[in-house]
PDB file of C-alpha atoms in Angstrom:
ATOM      1  CA  UNK P   1       0.000   0.000   0.000  1.00 61.00           C
ATOM      2  CA  UNK P   2       3.028   2.287   0.283  1.00 75.00           C
ATOM      3  CA  UNK P   3       2.223   3.054   3.941  1.00 84.00           C
ATOM      4  CA  UNK P   4       4.981   1.873   6.319  1.00 92.00           C
ATOM      5  CA  UNK P   5       3.642  -0.173   9.241  1.00 95.00           C
ATOM      6  CA  UNK P   6       5.843  -1.405  12.103  1.00 96.00           C
ATOM      7  CA  UNK P   7       4.415  -4.262  14.163  1.00 96.00           C
ATOM      8  CA  UNK P   8       5.560  -4.868  17.755  1.00 97.00           C
ATOM      9  CA  UNK P   9       4.436  -6.631  20.906  1.00 97.00           C
ATOM     10  CA  UNK P  10       5.057  -9.715  22.995  1.00 96.00           C
ATOM     11  CA  UNK P  11       3.404 -12.850  24.312  1.00 95.00           C
ATOM     12  CA  UNK P  12       3.556 -13.310  28.072  1.00 90.00           C
ATOM     13  CA  UNK P  13       2.287 -15.948  30.486  1.00 88.00           C
ATOM     14  CA  UNK P  14       2.294 -15.454  34.249  1.00 83.00           C
ATOM     15  CA  UNK P  15       1.866 -17.881  37.123  1.00 84.00           C
ATOM     16  CA  UNK P  16       0.719 -16.374  40.433  1.00 81.00           C
ATOM     17  CA  UNK P  17       0.605 -18.128  43.804  1.00 83.00           C
ATOM     18  CA  UNK P  18      -0.433 -16.856  47.221  1.00 79.00           C
ATOM     19  CA  UNK P  19      -0.788 -18.551  50.590  1.00 79.00           C
ATOM     20  CA  UNK P  20      -3.999 -16.531  51.140  1.00 72.00           C
ATOM     21  CA  UNK P  21      -6.409 -14.506  48.986  1.00 68.00           C
ATOM     22  CA  UNK P  22      -4.820 -12.912  45.912  1.00 68.00           C
ATOM     23  CA  UNK P  23      -5.941 -11.154  42.756  1.00 63.00           C
ATOM     24  CA  UNK P  24      -4.605 -10.647  39.273  1.00 62.00           C
ATOM     25  CA  UNK P  25      -2.074  -7.859  38.800  1.00 57.00           C
ATOM     26  CA  UNK P  26      -4.577  -4.996  38.845  1.00 50.00           C
ATOM     27  CA  UNK P  27      -4.834  -2.753  41.910  1.00 49.00           C
ATOM     28  CA  UNK P  28      -5.627  -4.855  44.960  1.00 51.00           C
ATOM     29  CA  UNK P  29      -7.650  -7.995  45.641  1.00 53.00           C
ATOM     30  CA  UNK P  30     -11.083  -7.425  47.221  1.00 56.00           C
ATOM     31  CA  UNK P  31     -11.266  -8.745  50.761  1.00 57.00           C
ATOM     32  CA  UNK P  32     -13.807 -11.522  51.195  1.00 61.00           C
ATOM     33  CA  UNK P  33     -14.849 -12.263  54.760  1.00 56.00           C
ATOM     34  CA  UNK P  34     -13.731 -15.661  55.929  1.00 53.00           C
ATOM     35  CA  UNK P  35     -11.665 -16.385  52.810  1.00 61.00           C
ATOM     36  CA  UNK P  36      -8.117 -17.319  53.760  1.00 67.00           C
ATOM     37  CA  UNK P  37      -6.949 -20.098  51.480  1.00 75.00           C
ATOM     38  CA  UNK P  38      -4.158 -20.830  49.048  1.00 80.00           C
ATOM     39  CA  UNK P  39      -4.710 -19.644  45.478  1.00 78.00           C
ATOM     40  CA  UNK P  40      -2.936 -20.295  42.180  1.00 83.00           C
ATOM     41  CA  UNK P  41      -3.695 -18.739  38.804  1.00 81.00           C
ATOM     42  CA  UNK P  42      -2.298 -18.512  35.280  1.00 83.00           C
ATOM     43  CA  UNK P  43      -2.926 -15.526  33.017  1.00 82.00           C
ATOM     44  CA  UNK P  44      -1.840 -14.253  29.603  1.00 86.00           C
ATOM     45  CA  UNK P  45      -3.680 -10.901  29.801  1.00 86.00           C
ATOM     46  CA  UNK P  46      -0.450  -8.899  29.702  1.00 85.00           C
ATOM     47  CA  UNK P  47       0.297 -10.036  26.137  1.00 91.00           C
ATOM     48  CA  UNK P  48       0.545  -6.915  23.959  1.00 94.00           C
ATOM     49  CA  UNK P  49       0.222  -5.949  20.304  1.00 97.00           C
ATOM     50  CA  UNK P  50       0.938  -2.635  18.616  1.00 98.00           C
ATOM     51  CA  UNK P  51       1.333  -0.910  15.271  1.00 97.00           C
ATOM     52  CA  UNK P  52       3.272   2.242  14.366  1.00 97.00           C
ATOM     53  CA  UNK P  53       1.773   3.621  11.156  1.00 96.00           C
ATOM     54  CA  UNK P  54       3.580   6.077   8.902  1.00 94.00           C
ATOM     55  CA  UNK P  55       1.546   8.703   7.088  1.00 91.00           C
ATOM     56  CA  UNK P  56       2.061  11.306   4.382  1.00 90.00           C
ATOM     57  CA  UNK P  57       4.587  14.116   4.483  1.00 91.00           C
ATOM     58  CA  UNK P  58       3.471  17.730   4.880  1.00 92.00           C
ATOM     59  CA  UNK P  59       5.641  20.271   3.111  1.00 88.00           C
ATOM     60  CA  UNK P  60       9.401  19.915   3.420  1.00 88.00           C
ATOM     61  CA  UNK P  61       9.669  18.896   7.083  1.00 92.00           C
ATOM     62  CA  UNK P  62       6.223  17.800   8.321  1.00 93.00           C
ATOM     63  CA  UNK P  63       5.071  14.225   8.886  1.00 94.00           C
ATOM     64  CA  UNK P  64       1.837  12.484   9.874  1.00 96.00           C
ATOM     65  CA  UNK P  65       2.020   9.243  11.869  1.00 96.00           C
ATOM     66  CA  UNK P  66      -0.167   7.100  14.084  1.00 97.00           C
ATOM     67  CA  UNK P  67      -0.074   4.418  16.748  1.00 98.00           C
ATOM     68  CA  UNK P  68      -2.443   1.656  17.855  1.00 98.00           C
ATOM     69  CA  UNK P  69      -1.496  -0.379  20.937  1.00 97.00           C
ATOM     70  CA  UNK P  70      -3.576  -2.864  22.922  1.00 96.00           C
ATOM     71  CA  UNK P  71      -3.383  -5.541  25.599  1.00 92.00           C
ATOM     72  CA  UNK P  72      -6.007  -7.904  27.069  1.00 88.00           C
ATOM     73  CA  UNK P  73      -6.806  -6.252  30.407  1.00 85.00           C
ATOM     74  CA  UNK P  74     -10.274  -5.130  29.302  1.00 82.00           C
ATOM     75  CA  UNK P  75     -11.697  -7.595  31.833  1.00 68.00           C
ATOM     76  CA  UNK P  76      -9.931  -7.335  35.200  1.00 61.00           C
ATOM     77  CA  UNK P  77     -12.029  -9.894  37.040  1.00 60.00           C
ATOM     78  CA  UNK P  78     -11.485 -13.599  37.570  1.00 54.00           C
ATOM     79  CA  UNK P  79     -14.983 -14.407  36.278  1.00 53.00           C
ATOM     80  CA  UNK P  80     -13.906 -15.505  32.815  1.00 59.00           C
ATOM     81  CA  UNK P  81     -10.912 -16.983  31.041  1.00 69.00           C
ATOM     82  CA  UNK P  82     -11.814 -15.106  27.847  1.00 76.00           C
ATOM     83  CA  UNK P  83      -9.786 -11.909  28.142  1.00 81.00           C
ATOM     84  CA  UNK P  84     -11.092  -8.712  26.548  1.00 86.00           C
ATOM     85  CA  UNK P  85      -9.036  -6.489  24.264  1.00 91.00           C
ATOM     86  CA  UNK P  86      -8.152  -3.095  25.820  1.00 91.00           C
ATOM     87  CA  UNK P  87      -6.885  -0.017  23.985  1.00 94.00           C
ATOM     88  CA  UNK P  88      -3.719   1.347  25.559  1.00 94.00           C
ATOM     89  CA  UNK P  89      -2.862   3.947  22.929  1.00 97.00           C
ATOM     90  CA  UNK P  90      -4.563   4.992  19.693  1.00 98.00           C
ATOM     91  CA  UNK P  91      -3.661   8.363  18.211  1.00 98.00           C
ATOM     92  CA  UNK P  92      -2.649  10.313  15.127  1.00 98.00           C
ATOM     93  CA  UNK P  93       0.141  12.913  15.304  1.00 98.00           C
ATOM     94  CA  UNK P  94       1.206  15.688  12.964  1.00 97.00           C
ATOM     95  CA  UNK P  95       4.833  16.547  13.679  1.00 96.00           C
ATOM     96  CA  UNK P  96       7.188  19.292  12.557  1.00 96.00           C
ATOM     97  CA  UNK P  97      10.737  19.948  13.835  1.00 93.00           C
ATOM     98  CA  UNK P  98       9.656  22.455  16.514  1.00 93.00           C
ATOM     99  CA  UNK P  99       5.990  21.614  17.159  1.00 96.00           C
ATOM    100  CA  UNK P 100       3.441  18.818  16.932  1.00 97.00           C
ATOM    101  CA  UNK P 101      -0.284  18.140  17.409  1.00 98.00           C
ATOM    102  CA  UNK P 102      -1.528  14.815  18.819  1.00 98.00           C
ATOM    103  CA  UNK P 103      -5.161  13.637  18.933  1.00 98.00           C
ATOM    104  CA  UNK P 104      -6.321  10.342  20.432  1.00 97.00           C
ATOM    105  CA  UNK P 105      -5.473   8.258  23.486  1.00 97.00           C
ATOM    106  CA  UNK P 106      -1.935   8.461  24.834  1.00 96.00           C
ATOM    107  CA  UNK P 107      -0.011   8.904  28.085  1.00 95.00           C
ATOM    108  CA  UNK P 108      -0.871  11.893  30.283  1.00 94.00           C
ATOM    109  CA  UNK P 109       1.662  14.575  29.431  1.00 96.00           C
ATOM    110  CA  UNK P 110       1.208  16.559  32.676  1.00 95.00           C
ATOM    111  CA  UNK P 111       2.675  13.692  34.789  1.00 92.00           C
ATOM    112  CA  UNK P 112       5.197  11.891  32.559  1.00 93.00           C
ATOM    113  CA  UNK P 113       7.435  10.068  35.064  1.00 91.00           C
ATOM    114  CA  UNK P 114       5.648   6.756  35.590  1.00 88.00           C
ATOM    115  CA  UNK P 115       7.435   4.180  37.766  1.00 85.00           C
ATOM    116  CA  UNK P 116       8.591   0.780  36.556  1.00 82.00           C
ATOM    117  CA  UNK P 117       6.367  -1.641  38.443  1.00 77.00           C
ATOM    118  CA  UNK P 118       4.414  -4.869  37.960  1.00 70.00           C
ATOM    119  CA  UNK P 119       1.379  -3.222  39.573  1.00 69.00           C
ATOM    120  CA  UNK P 120      -0.921  -2.113  36.745  1.00 72.00           C
ATOM    121  CA  UNK P 121      -2.220   0.722  38.930  1.00 74.00           C
ATOM    122  CA  UNK P 122       1.255   2.316  38.572  1.00 79.00           C
ATOM    123  CA  UNK P 123       1.290   3.368  42.254  1.00 81.00           C
ATOM    124  CA  UNK P 124      -1.772   5.630  41.869  1.00 80.00           C
ATOM    125  CA  UNK P 125      -2.592   5.198  45.551  1.00 74.00           C
ATOM    126  CA  UNK P 126       0.962   6.191  46.455  1.00 79.00           C
ATOM    127  CA  UNK P 127       0.911   9.575  44.742  1.00 82.00           C
ATOM    128  CA  UNK P 128       1.503   8.833  41.061  1.00 85.00           C
ATOM    129  CA  UNK P 129      -0.968  10.542  38.701  1.00 86.00           C
ATOM    130  CA  UNK P 130       0.184   9.241  35.324  1.00 85.00           C
ATOM    131  CA  UNK P 131      -2.201   7.203  33.152  1.00 88.00           C
ATOM    132  CA  UNK P 132      -3.530   7.164  29.584  1.00 91.00           C
ATOM    133  CA  UNK P 133      -6.497   9.323  28.520  1.00 92.00           C
ATOM    134  CA  UNK P 134      -8.122  10.483  25.263  1.00 94.00           C
ATOM    135  CA  UNK P 135      -6.683  13.922  24.575  1.00 96.00           C
ATOM    136  CA  UNK P 136      -5.725  16.651  22.150  1.00 97.00           C
ATOM    137  CA  UNK P 137      -2.391  18.323  22.835  1.00 97.00           C
ATOM    138  CA  UNK P 138      -0.054  20.842  21.258  1.00 98.00           C
ATOM    139  CA  UNK P 139       3.697  20.543  21.838  1.00 98.00           C
ATOM    140  CA  UNK P 140       6.285  23.238  21.094  1.00 97.00           C
ATOM    141  CA  UNK P 141      10.028  22.619  21.421  1.00 95.00           C
ATOM    142  CA  UNK P 142      12.864  25.154  21.619  1.00 91.00           C
ATOM    143  CA  UNK P 143      16.071  23.158  21.054  1.00 86.00           C
ATOM    144  CA  UNK P 144      18.538  25.863  22.121  1.00 84.00           C
ATOM    145  CA  UNK P 145      17.234  27.361  25.370  1.00 83.00           C
ATOM    146  CA  UNK P 146      19.993  28.191  27.888  1.00 84.00           C
ATOM    147  CA  UNK P 147      22.016  25.421  26.317  1.00 85.00           C
ATOM    148  CA  UNK P 148      19.266  22.819  26.708  1.00 91.00           C
ATOM    149  CA  UNK P 149      15.839  21.942  25.293  1.00 94.00           C
ATOM    150  CA  UNK P 150      12.625  23.617  26.469  1.00 96.00           C
ATOM    151  CA  UNK P 151       9.345  21.791  25.748  1.00 97.00           C
ATOM    152  CA  UNK P 152       5.906  23.369  26.260  1.00 97.00           C
ATOM    153  CA  UNK P 153       2.720  21.269  26.160  1.00 98.00           C
ATOM    154  CA  UNK P 154      -0.905  22.304  26.487  1.00 98.00           C
ATOM    155  CA  UNK P 155      -4.075  20.373  25.800  1.00 97.00           C
ATOM    156  CA  UNK P 156      -7.500  19.044  26.759  1.00 96.00           C
ATOM    157  CA  UNK P 157      -8.218  15.580  28.185  1.00 93.00           C
ATOM    158  CA  UNK P 158     -11.353  13.496  28.557  1.00 88.00           C
ATOM    159  CA  UNK P 159     -12.925  13.987  32.013  1.00 79.00           C
ATOM    160  CA  UNK P 160     -14.347  10.492  32.480  1.00 72.00           C
ATOM    161  CA  UNK P 161     -13.067   8.263  35.279  1.00 63.00           C
ATOM    162  CA  UNK P 162     -13.538   4.483  35.566  1.00 58.00           C
ATOM    163  CA  UNK P 163     -17.254   4.067  36.429  1.00 57.00           C
ATOM    164  CA  UNK P 164     -18.526   7.633  36.497  1.00 60.00           C
ATOM    165  CA  UNK P 165     -20.164   9.707  33.759  1.00 65.00           C
ATOM    166  CA  UNK P 166     -18.766  12.507  31.630  1.00 70.00           C
ATOM    167  CA  UNK P 167     -18.978  16.074  32.857  1.00 71.00           C
ATOM    168  CA  UNK P 168     -19.887  19.170  30.849  1.00 73.00           C
ATOM    169  CA  UNK P 169     -16.310  20.191  30.081  1.00 80.00           C
ATOM    170  CA  UNK P 170     -12.920  18.591  29.508  1.00 85.00           C
ATOM    171  CA  UNK P 171      -9.853  18.653  31.710  1.00 90.00           C
ATOM    172  CA  UNK P 172      -7.335  21.317  30.666  1.00 95.00           C
ATOM    173  CA  UNK P 173      -3.657  20.567  31.296  1.00 97.00           C
ATOM    174  CA  UNK P 174      -0.188  21.950  30.669  1.00 97.00           C
ATOM    175  CA  UNK P 175       3.403  20.890  31.233  1.00 98.00           C
ATOM    176  CA  UNK P 176       6.676  22.774  30.874  1.00 97.00           C
ATOM    177  CA  UNK P 177       9.932  20.791  30.850  1.00 97.00           C
ATOM    178  CA  UNK P 178      13.649  21.439  30.438  1.00 96.00           C
ATOM    179  CA  UNK P 179      16.274  18.907  29.305  1.00 95.00           C
ATOM    180  CA  UNK P 180      20.015  19.483  29.665  1.00 94.00           C
ATOM    181  CA  UNK P 181      23.163  17.878  31.031  1.00 92.00           C
ATOM    182  CA  UNK P 182      24.428  18.565  34.542  1.00 91.00           C
ATOM    183  CA  UNK P 183      27.947  17.377  35.397  1.00 91.00           C
ATOM    184  CA  UNK P 184      27.831  15.152  32.326  1.00 90.00           C
ATOM    185  CA  UNK P 185      24.547  13.403  33.250  1.00 94.00           C
ATOM    186  CA  UNK P 186      21.075  13.956  31.687  1.00 95.00           C
ATOM    187  CA  UNK P 187      18.842  16.258  33.754  1.00 95.00           C
ATOM    188  CA  UNK P 188      15.056  16.581  33.310  1.00 96.00           C
ATOM    189  CA  UNK P 189      13.011  19.242  35.121  1.00 97.00           C
ATOM    190  CA  UNK P 190       9.289  19.777  34.710  1.00 97.00           C
ATOM    191  CA  UNK P 191       6.289  21.591  36.150  1.00 97.00           C
ATOM    192  CA  UNK P 192       2.651  21.299  35.121  1.00 96.00           C
ATOM    193  CA  UNK P 193      -0.873  20.540  36.223  1.00 95.00           C
ATOM    194  CA  UNK P 194      -4.520  20.311  35.237  1.00 94.00           C
ATOM    195  CA  UNK P 195      -7.890  21.833  36.110  1.00 94.00           C
ATOM    196  CA  UNK P 196     -11.440  20.732  35.380  1.00 89.00           C
ATOM    197  CA  UNK P 197     -14.406  18.753  36.679  1.00 84.00           C
ATOM    198  CA  UNK P 198     -14.919  15.063  37.401  1.00 79.00           C
ATOM    199  CA  UNK P 199     -18.073  13.059  38.079  1.00 75.00           C
ATOM    200  CA  UNK P 200     -17.314  11.025  41.213  1.00 70.00           C
ATOM    201  CA  UNK P 201     -20.573   9.056  41.334  1.00 66.00           C
ATOM    202  CA  UNK P 202     -21.835   6.211  39.141  1.00 62.00           C
ATOM    203  CA  UNK P 203     -25.410   6.541  40.455  1.00 67.00           C
ATOM    204  CA  UNK P 204     -26.100  10.290  40.414  1.00 65.00           C
ATOM    205  CA  UNK P 205     -24.723  13.493  38.927  1.00 68.00           C
ATOM    206  CA  UNK P 206     -22.087  14.678  41.399  1.00 74.00           C
ATOM    207  CA  UNK P 207     -19.470  16.883  39.742  1.00 78.00           C
ATOM    208  CA  UNK P 208     -16.542  18.199  41.720  1.00 82.00           C
ATOM    209  CA  UNK P 209     -13.871  20.715  40.774  1.00 85.00           C
ATOM    210  CA  UNK P 210     -10.450  19.123  40.394  1.00 86.00           C
ATOM    211  CA  UNK P 211      -6.997  20.595  40.031  1.00 92.00           C
ATOM    212  CA  UNK P 212      -3.427  19.436  40.535  1.00 92.00           C
ATOM    213  CA  UNK P 213       0.119  20.749  40.406  1.00 95.00           C
ATOM    214  CA  UNK P 214       2.830  18.343  39.268  1.00 94.00           C
ATOM    215  CA  UNK P 215       6.603  18.593  39.632  1.00 95.00           C
ATOM    216  CA  UNK P 216       9.106  16.328  37.873  1.00 94.00           C
ATOM    217  CA  UNK P 217      12.831  15.743  38.420  1.00 95.00           C
ATOM    218  CA  UNK P 218      14.935  13.066  36.776  1.00 94.00           C
ATOM    219  CA  UNK P 219      18.730  12.913  36.994  1.00 93.00           C
ATOM    220  CA  UNK P 220      20.652   9.848  35.861  1.00 85.00           C
TER     221      UNK P 220
END
């Protein structure tokens, strides 16, 4: 077709054993009164597939591309052995040397430093805010700012949480970051945040105002 497509992914099987109640690698196992027994399970839900899709060029230095990535964590209960496909990322991006526009589902840009962990909740209950949401974002990069690279991002994100309904407006977010070298090692500094509304109830309309300030530091 003339369109370059890069396929990636992996197949993974996991065996999990606990001397008392356990759950699959989601957030935490629900506590069932009186249940304290050994459990063993096998799962292949973490198997992953993805496609990087190349698109047409725009002018002399512009490029359109896309990504589709999925795993099988659409069903996070033990009720069935038929795992459900789950979209991780699905977006199209128009990119130029100093700026880009992304539309679709991707990682939250206002909290980019996600930990490396086997817990699929990514330490949300321990302070981490990073996740993947449908979004539209604009990125501008200045490659020679005080000897380093300054990146500015601003955008709107979907306001829906797991079981609640949508609100009447999106989340608005921004993130400003600076990359340079300090004593010969890469240094990353960032500050950002978001503001908007979220529906916190699955049974009635209960919108609350939400806002957050994020700080990022990475030196290695």
